XYZ file of C-alpha atoms in Angstrom:
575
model
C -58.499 21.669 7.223
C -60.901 23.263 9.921
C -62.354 25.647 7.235
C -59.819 27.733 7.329
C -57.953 28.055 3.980
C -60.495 28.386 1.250
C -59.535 25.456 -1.447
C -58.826 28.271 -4.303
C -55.667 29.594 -2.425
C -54.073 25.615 -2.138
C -51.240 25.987 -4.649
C -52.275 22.423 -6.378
C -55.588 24.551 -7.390
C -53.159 25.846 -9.780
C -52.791 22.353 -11.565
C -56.301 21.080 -10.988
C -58.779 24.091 -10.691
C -58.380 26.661 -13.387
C -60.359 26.695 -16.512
C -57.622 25.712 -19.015
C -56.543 22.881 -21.130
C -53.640 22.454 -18.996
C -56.144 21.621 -16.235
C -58.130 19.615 -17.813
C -54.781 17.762 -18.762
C -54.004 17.324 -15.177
C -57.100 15.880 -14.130
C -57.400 13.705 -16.973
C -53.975 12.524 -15.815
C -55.431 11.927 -12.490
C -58.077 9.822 -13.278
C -55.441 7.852 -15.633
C -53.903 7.170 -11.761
C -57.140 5.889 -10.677
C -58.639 8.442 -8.630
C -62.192 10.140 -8.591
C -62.591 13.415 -8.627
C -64.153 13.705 -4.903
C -61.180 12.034 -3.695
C -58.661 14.684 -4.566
C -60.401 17.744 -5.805
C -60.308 20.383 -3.402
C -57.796 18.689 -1.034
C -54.670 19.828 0.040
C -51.929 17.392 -1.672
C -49.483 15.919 0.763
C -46.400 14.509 -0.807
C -44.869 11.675 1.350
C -40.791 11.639 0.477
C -40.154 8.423 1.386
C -36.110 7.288 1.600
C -37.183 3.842 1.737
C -34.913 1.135 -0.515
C -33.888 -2.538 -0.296
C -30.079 -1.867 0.543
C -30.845 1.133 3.779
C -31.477 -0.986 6.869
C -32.452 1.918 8.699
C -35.470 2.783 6.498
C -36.529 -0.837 5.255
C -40.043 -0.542 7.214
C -40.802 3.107 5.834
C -42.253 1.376 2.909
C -45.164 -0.192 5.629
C -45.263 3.327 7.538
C -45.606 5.723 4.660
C -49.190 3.363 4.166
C -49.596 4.619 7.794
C -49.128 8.613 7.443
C -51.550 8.174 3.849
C -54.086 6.725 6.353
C -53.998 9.806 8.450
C -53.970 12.016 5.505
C -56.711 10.922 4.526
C -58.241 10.443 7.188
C -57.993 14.490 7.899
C -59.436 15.349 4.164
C -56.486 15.252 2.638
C -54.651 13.844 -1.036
C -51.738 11.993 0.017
C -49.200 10.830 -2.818
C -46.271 8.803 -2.487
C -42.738 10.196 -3.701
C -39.322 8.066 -3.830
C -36.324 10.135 -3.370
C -32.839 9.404 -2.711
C -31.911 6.750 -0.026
C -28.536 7.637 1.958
C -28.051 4.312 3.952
C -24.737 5.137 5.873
C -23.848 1.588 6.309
C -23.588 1.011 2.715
C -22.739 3.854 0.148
C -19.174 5.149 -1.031
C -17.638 7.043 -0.808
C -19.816 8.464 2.018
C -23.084 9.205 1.773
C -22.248 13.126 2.925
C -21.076 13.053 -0.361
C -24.625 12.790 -1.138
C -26.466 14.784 1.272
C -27.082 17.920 -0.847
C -28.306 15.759 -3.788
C -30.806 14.659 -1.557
C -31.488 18.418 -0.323
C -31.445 19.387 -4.082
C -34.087 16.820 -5.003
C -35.998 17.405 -2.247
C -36.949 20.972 -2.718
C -36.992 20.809 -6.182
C -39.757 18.286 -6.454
C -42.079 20.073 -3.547
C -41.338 23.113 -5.658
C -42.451 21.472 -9.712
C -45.527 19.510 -8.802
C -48.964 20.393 -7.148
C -47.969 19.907 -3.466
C -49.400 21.715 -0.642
C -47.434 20.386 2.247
C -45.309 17.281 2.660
C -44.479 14.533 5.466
C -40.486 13.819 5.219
C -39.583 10.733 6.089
C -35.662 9.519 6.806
C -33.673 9.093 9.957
C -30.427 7.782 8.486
C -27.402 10.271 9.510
C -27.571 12.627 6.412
C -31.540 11.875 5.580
C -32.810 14.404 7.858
C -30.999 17.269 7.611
C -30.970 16.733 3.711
C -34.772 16.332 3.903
C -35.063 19.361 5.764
C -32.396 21.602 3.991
C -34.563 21.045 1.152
C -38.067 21.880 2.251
C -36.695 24.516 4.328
C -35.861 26.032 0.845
C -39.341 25.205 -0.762
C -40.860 26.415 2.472
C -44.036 24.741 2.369
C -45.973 23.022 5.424
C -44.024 19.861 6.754
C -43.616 17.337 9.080
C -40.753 15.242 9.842
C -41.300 11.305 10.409
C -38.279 10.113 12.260
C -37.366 6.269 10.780
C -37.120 5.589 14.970
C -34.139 3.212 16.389
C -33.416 -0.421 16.348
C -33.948 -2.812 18.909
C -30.951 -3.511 21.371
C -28.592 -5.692 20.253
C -27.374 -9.048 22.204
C -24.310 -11.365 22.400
C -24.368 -13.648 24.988
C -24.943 -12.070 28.155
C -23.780 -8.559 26.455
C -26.329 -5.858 25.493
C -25.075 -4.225 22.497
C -25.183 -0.848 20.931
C -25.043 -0.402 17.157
C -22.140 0.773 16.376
C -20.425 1.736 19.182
C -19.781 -1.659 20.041
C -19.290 -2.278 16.535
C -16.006 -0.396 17.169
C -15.156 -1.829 20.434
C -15.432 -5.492 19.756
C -13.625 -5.004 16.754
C -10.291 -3.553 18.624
C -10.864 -6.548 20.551
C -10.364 -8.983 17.596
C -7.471 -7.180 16.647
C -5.961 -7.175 20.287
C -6.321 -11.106 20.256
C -8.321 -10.949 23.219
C -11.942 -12.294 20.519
C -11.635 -14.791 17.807
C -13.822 -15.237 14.520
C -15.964 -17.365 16.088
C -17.500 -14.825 18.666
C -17.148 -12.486 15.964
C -19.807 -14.313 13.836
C -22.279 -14.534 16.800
C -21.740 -10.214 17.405
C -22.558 -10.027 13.223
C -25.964 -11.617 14.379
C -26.806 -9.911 17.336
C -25.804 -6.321 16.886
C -28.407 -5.010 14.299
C -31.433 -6.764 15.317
C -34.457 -4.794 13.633
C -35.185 -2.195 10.673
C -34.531 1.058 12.585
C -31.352 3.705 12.170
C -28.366 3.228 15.321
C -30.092 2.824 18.655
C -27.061 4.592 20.662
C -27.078 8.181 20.690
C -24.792 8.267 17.331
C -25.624 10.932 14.396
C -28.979 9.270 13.515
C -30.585 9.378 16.747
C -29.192 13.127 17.264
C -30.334 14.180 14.615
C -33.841 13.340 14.948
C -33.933 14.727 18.388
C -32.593 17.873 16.893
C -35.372 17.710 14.441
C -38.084 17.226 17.288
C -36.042 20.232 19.137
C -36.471 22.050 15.991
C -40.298 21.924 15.983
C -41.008 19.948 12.523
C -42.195 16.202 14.417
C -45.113 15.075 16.872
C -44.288 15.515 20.239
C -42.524 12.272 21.604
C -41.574 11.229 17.549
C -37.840 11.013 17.835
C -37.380 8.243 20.022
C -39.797 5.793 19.175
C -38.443 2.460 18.393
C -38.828 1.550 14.836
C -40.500 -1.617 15.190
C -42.811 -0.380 17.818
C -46.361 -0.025 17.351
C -46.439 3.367 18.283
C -44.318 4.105 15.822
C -46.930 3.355 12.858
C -49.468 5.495 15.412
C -47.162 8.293 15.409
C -46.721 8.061 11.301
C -50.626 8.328 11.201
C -50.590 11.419 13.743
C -47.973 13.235 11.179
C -50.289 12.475 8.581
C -53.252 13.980 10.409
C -51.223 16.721 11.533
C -50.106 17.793 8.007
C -53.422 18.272 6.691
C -54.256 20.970 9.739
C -50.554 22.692 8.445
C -51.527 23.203 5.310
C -55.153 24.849 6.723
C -53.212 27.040 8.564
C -50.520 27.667 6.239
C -48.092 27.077 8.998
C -44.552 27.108 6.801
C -41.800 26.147 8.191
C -40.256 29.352 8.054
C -42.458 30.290 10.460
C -41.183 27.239 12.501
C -37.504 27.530 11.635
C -36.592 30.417 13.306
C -33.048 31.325 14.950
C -34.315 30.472 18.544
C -35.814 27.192 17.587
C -31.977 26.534 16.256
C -30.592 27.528 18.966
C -32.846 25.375 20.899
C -31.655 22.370 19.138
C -27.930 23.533 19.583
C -29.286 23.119 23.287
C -30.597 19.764 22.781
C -27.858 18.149 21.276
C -25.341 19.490 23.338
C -27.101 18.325 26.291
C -27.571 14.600 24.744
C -24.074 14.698 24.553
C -25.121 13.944 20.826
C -22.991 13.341 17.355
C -20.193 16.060 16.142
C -21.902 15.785 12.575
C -24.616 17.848 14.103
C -22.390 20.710 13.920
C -21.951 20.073 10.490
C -25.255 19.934 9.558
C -27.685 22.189 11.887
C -25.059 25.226 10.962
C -26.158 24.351 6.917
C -29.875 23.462 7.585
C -29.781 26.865 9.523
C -28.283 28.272 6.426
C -31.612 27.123 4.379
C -33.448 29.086 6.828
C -31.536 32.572 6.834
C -30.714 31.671 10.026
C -26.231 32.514 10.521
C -25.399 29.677 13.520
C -21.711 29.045 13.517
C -19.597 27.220 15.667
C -19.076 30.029 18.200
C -22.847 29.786 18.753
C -21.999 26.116 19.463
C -19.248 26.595 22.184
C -21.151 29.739 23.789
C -23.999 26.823 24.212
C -21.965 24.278 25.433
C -20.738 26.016 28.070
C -24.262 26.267 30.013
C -25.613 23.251 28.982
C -25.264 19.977 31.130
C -25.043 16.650 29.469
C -28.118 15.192 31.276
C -28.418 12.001 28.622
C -26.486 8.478 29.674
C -26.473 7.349 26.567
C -23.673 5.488 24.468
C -21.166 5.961 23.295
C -20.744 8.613 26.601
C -22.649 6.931 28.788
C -24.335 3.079 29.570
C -28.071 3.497 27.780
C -29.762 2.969 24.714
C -32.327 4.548 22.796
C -35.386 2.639 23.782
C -34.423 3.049 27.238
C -34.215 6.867 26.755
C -37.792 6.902 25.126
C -39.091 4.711 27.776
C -37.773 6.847 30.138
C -39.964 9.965 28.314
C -38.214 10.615 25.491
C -37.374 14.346 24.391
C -40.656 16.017 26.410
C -39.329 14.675 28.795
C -35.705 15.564 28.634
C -36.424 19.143 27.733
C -38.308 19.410 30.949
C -35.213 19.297 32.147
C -33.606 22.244 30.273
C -36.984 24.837 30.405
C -34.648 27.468 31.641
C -32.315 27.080 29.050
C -35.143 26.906 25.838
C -36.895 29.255 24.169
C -40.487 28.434 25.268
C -42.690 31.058 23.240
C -41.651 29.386 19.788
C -44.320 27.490 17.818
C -44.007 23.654 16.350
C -45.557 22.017 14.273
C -48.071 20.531 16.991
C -48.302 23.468 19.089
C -48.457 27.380 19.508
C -45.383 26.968 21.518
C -42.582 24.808 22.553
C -44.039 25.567 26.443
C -47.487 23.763 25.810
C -45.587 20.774 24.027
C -43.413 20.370 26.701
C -46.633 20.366 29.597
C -47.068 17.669 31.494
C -44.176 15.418 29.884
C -42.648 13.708 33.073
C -39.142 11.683 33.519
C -39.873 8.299 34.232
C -36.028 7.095 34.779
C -33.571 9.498 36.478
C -30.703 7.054 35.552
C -31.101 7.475 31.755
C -32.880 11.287 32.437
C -30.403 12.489 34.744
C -31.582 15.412 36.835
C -29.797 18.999 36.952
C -27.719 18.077 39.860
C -26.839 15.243 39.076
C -25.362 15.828 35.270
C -23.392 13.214 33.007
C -21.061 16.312 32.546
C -21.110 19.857 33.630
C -20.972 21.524 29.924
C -22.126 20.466 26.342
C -20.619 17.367 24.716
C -18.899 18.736 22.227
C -16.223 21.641 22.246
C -15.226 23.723 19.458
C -11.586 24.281 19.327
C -9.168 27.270 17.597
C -5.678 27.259 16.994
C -2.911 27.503 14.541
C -4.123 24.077 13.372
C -7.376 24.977 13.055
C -7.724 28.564 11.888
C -11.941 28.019 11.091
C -12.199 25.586 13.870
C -12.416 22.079 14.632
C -14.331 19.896 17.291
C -13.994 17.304 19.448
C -16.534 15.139 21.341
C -14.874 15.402 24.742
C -17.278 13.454 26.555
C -16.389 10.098 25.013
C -12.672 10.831 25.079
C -10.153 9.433 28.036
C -10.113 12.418 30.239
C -5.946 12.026 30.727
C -6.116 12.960 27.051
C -7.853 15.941 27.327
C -4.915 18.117 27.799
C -1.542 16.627 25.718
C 1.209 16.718 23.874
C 2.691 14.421 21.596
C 4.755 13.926 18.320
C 2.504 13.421 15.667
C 2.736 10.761 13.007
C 1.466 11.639 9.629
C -0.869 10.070 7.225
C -1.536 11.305 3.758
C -3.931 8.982 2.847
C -6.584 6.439 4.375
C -5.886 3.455 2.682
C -2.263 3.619 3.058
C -2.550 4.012 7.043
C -4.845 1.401 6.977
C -1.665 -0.504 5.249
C 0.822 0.430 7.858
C -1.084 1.476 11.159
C 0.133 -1.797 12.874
C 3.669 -1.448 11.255
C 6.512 -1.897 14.527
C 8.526 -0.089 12.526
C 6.673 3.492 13.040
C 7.930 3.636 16.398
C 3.714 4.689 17.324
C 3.812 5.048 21.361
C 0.561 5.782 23.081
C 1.983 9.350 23.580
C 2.061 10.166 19.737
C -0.595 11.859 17.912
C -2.395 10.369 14.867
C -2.782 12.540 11.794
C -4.972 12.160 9.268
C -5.046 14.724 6.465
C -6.726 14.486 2.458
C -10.002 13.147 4.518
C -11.766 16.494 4.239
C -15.430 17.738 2.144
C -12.590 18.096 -1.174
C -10.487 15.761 -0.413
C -11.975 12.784 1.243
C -14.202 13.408 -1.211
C -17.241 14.189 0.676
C -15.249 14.242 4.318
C -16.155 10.558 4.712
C -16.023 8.867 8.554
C -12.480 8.243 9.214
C -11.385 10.515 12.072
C -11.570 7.404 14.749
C -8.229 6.012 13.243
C -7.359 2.997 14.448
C -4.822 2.282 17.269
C -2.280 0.071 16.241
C -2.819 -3.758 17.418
C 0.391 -3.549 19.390
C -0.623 -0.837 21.346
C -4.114 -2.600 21.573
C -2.527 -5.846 22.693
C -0.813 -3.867 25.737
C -4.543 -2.518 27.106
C -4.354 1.453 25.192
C -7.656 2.180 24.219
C -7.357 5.556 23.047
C -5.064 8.050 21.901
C -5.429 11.911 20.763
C -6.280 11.772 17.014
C -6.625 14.076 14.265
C -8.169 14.591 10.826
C -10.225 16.843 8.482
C -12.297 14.234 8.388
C -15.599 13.549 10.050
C -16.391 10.604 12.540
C -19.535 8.046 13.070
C -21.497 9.767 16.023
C -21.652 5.945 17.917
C -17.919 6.171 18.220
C -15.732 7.304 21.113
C -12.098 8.348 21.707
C -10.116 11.701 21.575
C -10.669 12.491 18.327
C -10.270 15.703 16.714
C -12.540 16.115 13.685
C -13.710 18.684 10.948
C -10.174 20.609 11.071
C -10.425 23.742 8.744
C -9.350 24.526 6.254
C -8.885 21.345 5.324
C -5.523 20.039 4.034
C -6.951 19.568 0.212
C -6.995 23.644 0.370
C -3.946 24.190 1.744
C -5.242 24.173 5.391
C -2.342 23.874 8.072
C -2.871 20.433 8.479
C -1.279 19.823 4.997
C 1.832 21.362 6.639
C 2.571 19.326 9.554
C 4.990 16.180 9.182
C 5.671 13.157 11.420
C 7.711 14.066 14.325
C 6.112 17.943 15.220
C 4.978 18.200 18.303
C 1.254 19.118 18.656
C -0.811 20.354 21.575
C -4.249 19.729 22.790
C -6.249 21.178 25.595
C -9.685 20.845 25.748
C -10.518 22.990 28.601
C -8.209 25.830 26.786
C -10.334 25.117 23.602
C -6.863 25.199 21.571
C -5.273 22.920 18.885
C -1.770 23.726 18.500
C 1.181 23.197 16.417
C 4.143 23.647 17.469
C 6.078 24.843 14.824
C 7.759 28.315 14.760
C 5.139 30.623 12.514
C 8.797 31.647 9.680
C 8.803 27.262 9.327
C 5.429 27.115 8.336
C 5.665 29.857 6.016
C 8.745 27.766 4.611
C 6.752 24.461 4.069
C 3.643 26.694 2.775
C 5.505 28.208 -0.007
C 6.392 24.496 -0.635
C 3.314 23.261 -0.698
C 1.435 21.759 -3.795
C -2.367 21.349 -4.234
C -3.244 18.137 -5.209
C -4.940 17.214 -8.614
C -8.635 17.455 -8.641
C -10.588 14.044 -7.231
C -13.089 14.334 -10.085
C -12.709 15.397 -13.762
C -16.344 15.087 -14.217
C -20.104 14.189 -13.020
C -21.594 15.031 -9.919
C -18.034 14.519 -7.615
C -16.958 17.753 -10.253
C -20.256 19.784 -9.419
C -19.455 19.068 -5.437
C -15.946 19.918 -5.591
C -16.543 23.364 -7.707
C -19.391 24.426 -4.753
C -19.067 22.638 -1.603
C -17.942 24.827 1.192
C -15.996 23.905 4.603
C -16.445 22.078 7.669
C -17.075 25.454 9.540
C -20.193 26.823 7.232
C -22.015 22.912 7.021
C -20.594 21.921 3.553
C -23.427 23.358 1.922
C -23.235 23.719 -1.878
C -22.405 27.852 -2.277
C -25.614 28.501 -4.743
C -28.144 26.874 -2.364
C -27.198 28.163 0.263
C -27.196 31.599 -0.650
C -29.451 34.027 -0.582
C -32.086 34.476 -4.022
C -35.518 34.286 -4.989
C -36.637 30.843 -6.888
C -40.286 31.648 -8.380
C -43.031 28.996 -8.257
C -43.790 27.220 -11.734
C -46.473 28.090 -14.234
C -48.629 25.732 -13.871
C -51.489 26.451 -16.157
């Protein structure tokens, strides 16, 4: 702690240090767990949220590396203690694990607000982990550090190199075009997830993580570090270490969080041509920190920001090559004129001094200024009658004769049925037509689940298209590709436009207009609207009821309305 915070003014001194029986209950309690008085009296407590779990892939080694950050805990005079919370493992929960993030968030601030914690590591790296970690203690506002879970290895088939994911998606439309049987299939189930670690393409996981080192809240470097790499238990010690001097300081992360330090991560994952769900999520963990970003902040970005990352599913690298290549220092380094430099982190006075020195060791996977991936931001934010609050689309991992089109759309109501009928002849589905997904949003998916890459009919498949113009309320996996439009709001469960259009209206897209049309005359649309019945509620009870009464739209972060508002919580009464 350096000697600067005077063990009296911890906030666990209110649990272990008064003169009261409540006190004396809590140390008594303590020693029940084990522990001598020396080794916690005094110390700032560091709760570890760990998202480990048996049935998460990504976070199946946290259990080893949360012995790792106690080491360095107490190694810097700290208490470290151990705290399960939720586990969202994308690759396994229904409906969606967004349906889940805010639990996580609610949890998560609500335990580093009821027990005698002075700062706390977070560790996650699973799509909706980290920004639920982080809406969360961004509410408590305590001293934190973020412990990224780190990527997977590469995968293999044959002579292939595979990335999670993305390839997932790619060798799958090959099945279905008959071009793969289920015998190579079988070898790609054991070669494409080869290692605990999150998706080691630049998919929501690994963007998010970067945004979190962007953000401030990680050791320098932490964001790319392979999960199985020995650094990576190294850097879960340095977090540990590096909480203890935090809580000395009584560096919050409000003071971390700030609107530039956003912005700067705005920066960073439009540059890393990074996941959509970003949007989503840095516009509600901004929310948690009184910070207003909205998706006009995103396209004002992404208009001076170069996509300087080749990384799939944009470009031809993985994660471990990025970090070998110097990671996010090094990537910044890049983007100095574009950053606000004067910011503190977590590790540093200011963003500047972290970024000194960090060097680009591979100008293939780091691509210089000249020299870009693409000349703007990944991801544009598009308006429209279609879109009233907005939608986006991850250009750079679209077909670029797409970009600008118009076709008859062909109109599904509901997932499961498409997924009945996609390949049916008898739709008359051309490459020209658009896809339409609607009842797939934060109500009515529930929880705006990852549908929006629909899938392209195996006919179509079988005759070489590989992508068509697609779109949904829905959200998409951040390792997959095409021209997908996603996050369209309102969404059709609310009466958004979407739930007007029907199979055969023609619909316009043009990226570099930033415009989602449909083109239907305005005195039809009123016609189907006064038509138009809202569906019966997805949940009559339990936790799906509580989301549905207070989750807001794509365009705000689907944030539940009472957290993310603003309202003073007090501290409990401890003694």
């Amino acid at each position: 702690m350096g000697g600067v915070k005077d063990p009296r003014d911890l906030r666990s001194h209110q649990w272990y240090g008064t003169d009261g029986l409540r006190s004396f209950s809590h140390r008594a309690r303590t020693r029940q767990l084990g522990y001598l008085p020396e080794e916690h009296l005094g110390k700032p407590v560091v709760a570890i949220l760990n998202t480990w779990s048996d049935i998460n892939p990504c976070h199946v080694h946290l259990r080893e590396r949360a012995q790792a950050v106690k080491r360095g805990v107490w190694q810097a005079g700290g208490f470290p203690l151990e705290f399960p919370v939720s586990t969202l493992s994308e690759t396994f929960q229904k409906p969606t694990p967004m349906l889940y993030r805010n639990l996580l968030a609610l949890e998560t601030e609500e335990l580093l607000r009821s027990y005698p914690v002075d700062g706390a590591v977070l560790m996650g790296g699973c799509d909706k982990t980290t920004p639920a970690l982080l809406m969360g203690a961004a509410s408590a506002d305590l001293p934190a550090v973020f412990v990224p879970a780190g990527p997977m290895l590469p995968g293999h088939w044959r002579d292939k190199v595979l990335g999670s994911g993305t390839d997932m998606w790619k060798y799958w439309d090959e099945r279905r075009a008959g071009l793969i049987g289920d015998g190579e299939l079988a070898e790609l189930e054991n070669g494409l997830a080869r290692s605990p670690g999150h998706c080691m393409t630049m998919g929501t996981a690994s963007t998010l993580t970067a945004a979190a080192e962007a953000l401030g809240v990680t050791v320098p470097g932490a964001s790319s570090v392979p999960a199985v790499d020995s650094g990576h238990e190294r850097m879960a010690a340095a977090s540990g270490r590096l909480i203890v001097d935090l809580v000395g300081r009584d560096l919050t992360l409000s003071r971390v969080l700030t609107r530039e330090a956003y912005e700067d991560a705005v920066t960073t994952v439009l540059a890393l041509g990074g996941s959509t769900n970003a949007v989503i999520h840095l516009i509600a963990m901004a929310g948690r920190s009184g910070v207003r970003l909205t998706l006009d902040d995103f396209d004002r970005i992404a208009r001076t920001v170069p996509v300087l990352a080749d990384l799939r599913p944009g470009g031809r690298y993985l994660m471990e090559d990025f970090h070998f290549a110097g990671g996010l220092p090094a990537f910044l380094g890049r983007l100095t004129d574009l950053l606000h430099l004067d910011r503190p982190t977590v590790a540093h006075p200011t963003l500047r001094a972290q970024l000194a020195g960090a060097v680009v060791h591979d100008a293939e996977v780091i691509r210089p200024r000249e020299r870009p991936l693409a000349a703007e931001g990944g991801v544009a934010v598009l308006r429209g009658n279609l879109c009233p609050d907005g939608a986006v689309i991850k250009h750079i991992a679209a077909d670029p004769a797409l970009l600008r089109h118009t076709g008859p759309a062909v109109v599904f109501d509901d997932y499961r049925a498409m997924q009945r009928t996609i390949d049916d002849p008898a739709l008359g589905i051309t490459a020209d037509h658009v896809l339409v997904l609607r009842g797939a949003g934060p109500k009515g998916g529930p929880g705006m689940p990852e549908y929006g890459m629909l899938p392209i009919p195996d006919h179509l498949l079988k005759r070489g298209v590989r992508d068509m113009v697609r779109i949904s309320d829905a959200r998409m996996s951040g390792t997959s590709y095409g021209a997908c439009v996603l996050h369209v709001a309102p969404e059709s469960y609310v009466g958004g436009p979407l739930a007007l259009v029907r199979t055969g209206d023609l619909i316009t897209l043009d990226v570099p207009g930033r415009s989602l049309r449909l083109e239907v005359p305005d005195e039809e649309l009123a016609r189907r609207r006064a038509a138009w019945v809202a569906p019966a509620p997805r949940y009559g009870r339990g936790y799906g009821a509580l989301y549905t009464e207070h989750i807001t739209q794509a365009d705000t972060g689907c944030d539940f309305a009472f957290l993310s508002r603003e309202g003073a919580v007090p501290d409990p009464y401890a003694g």
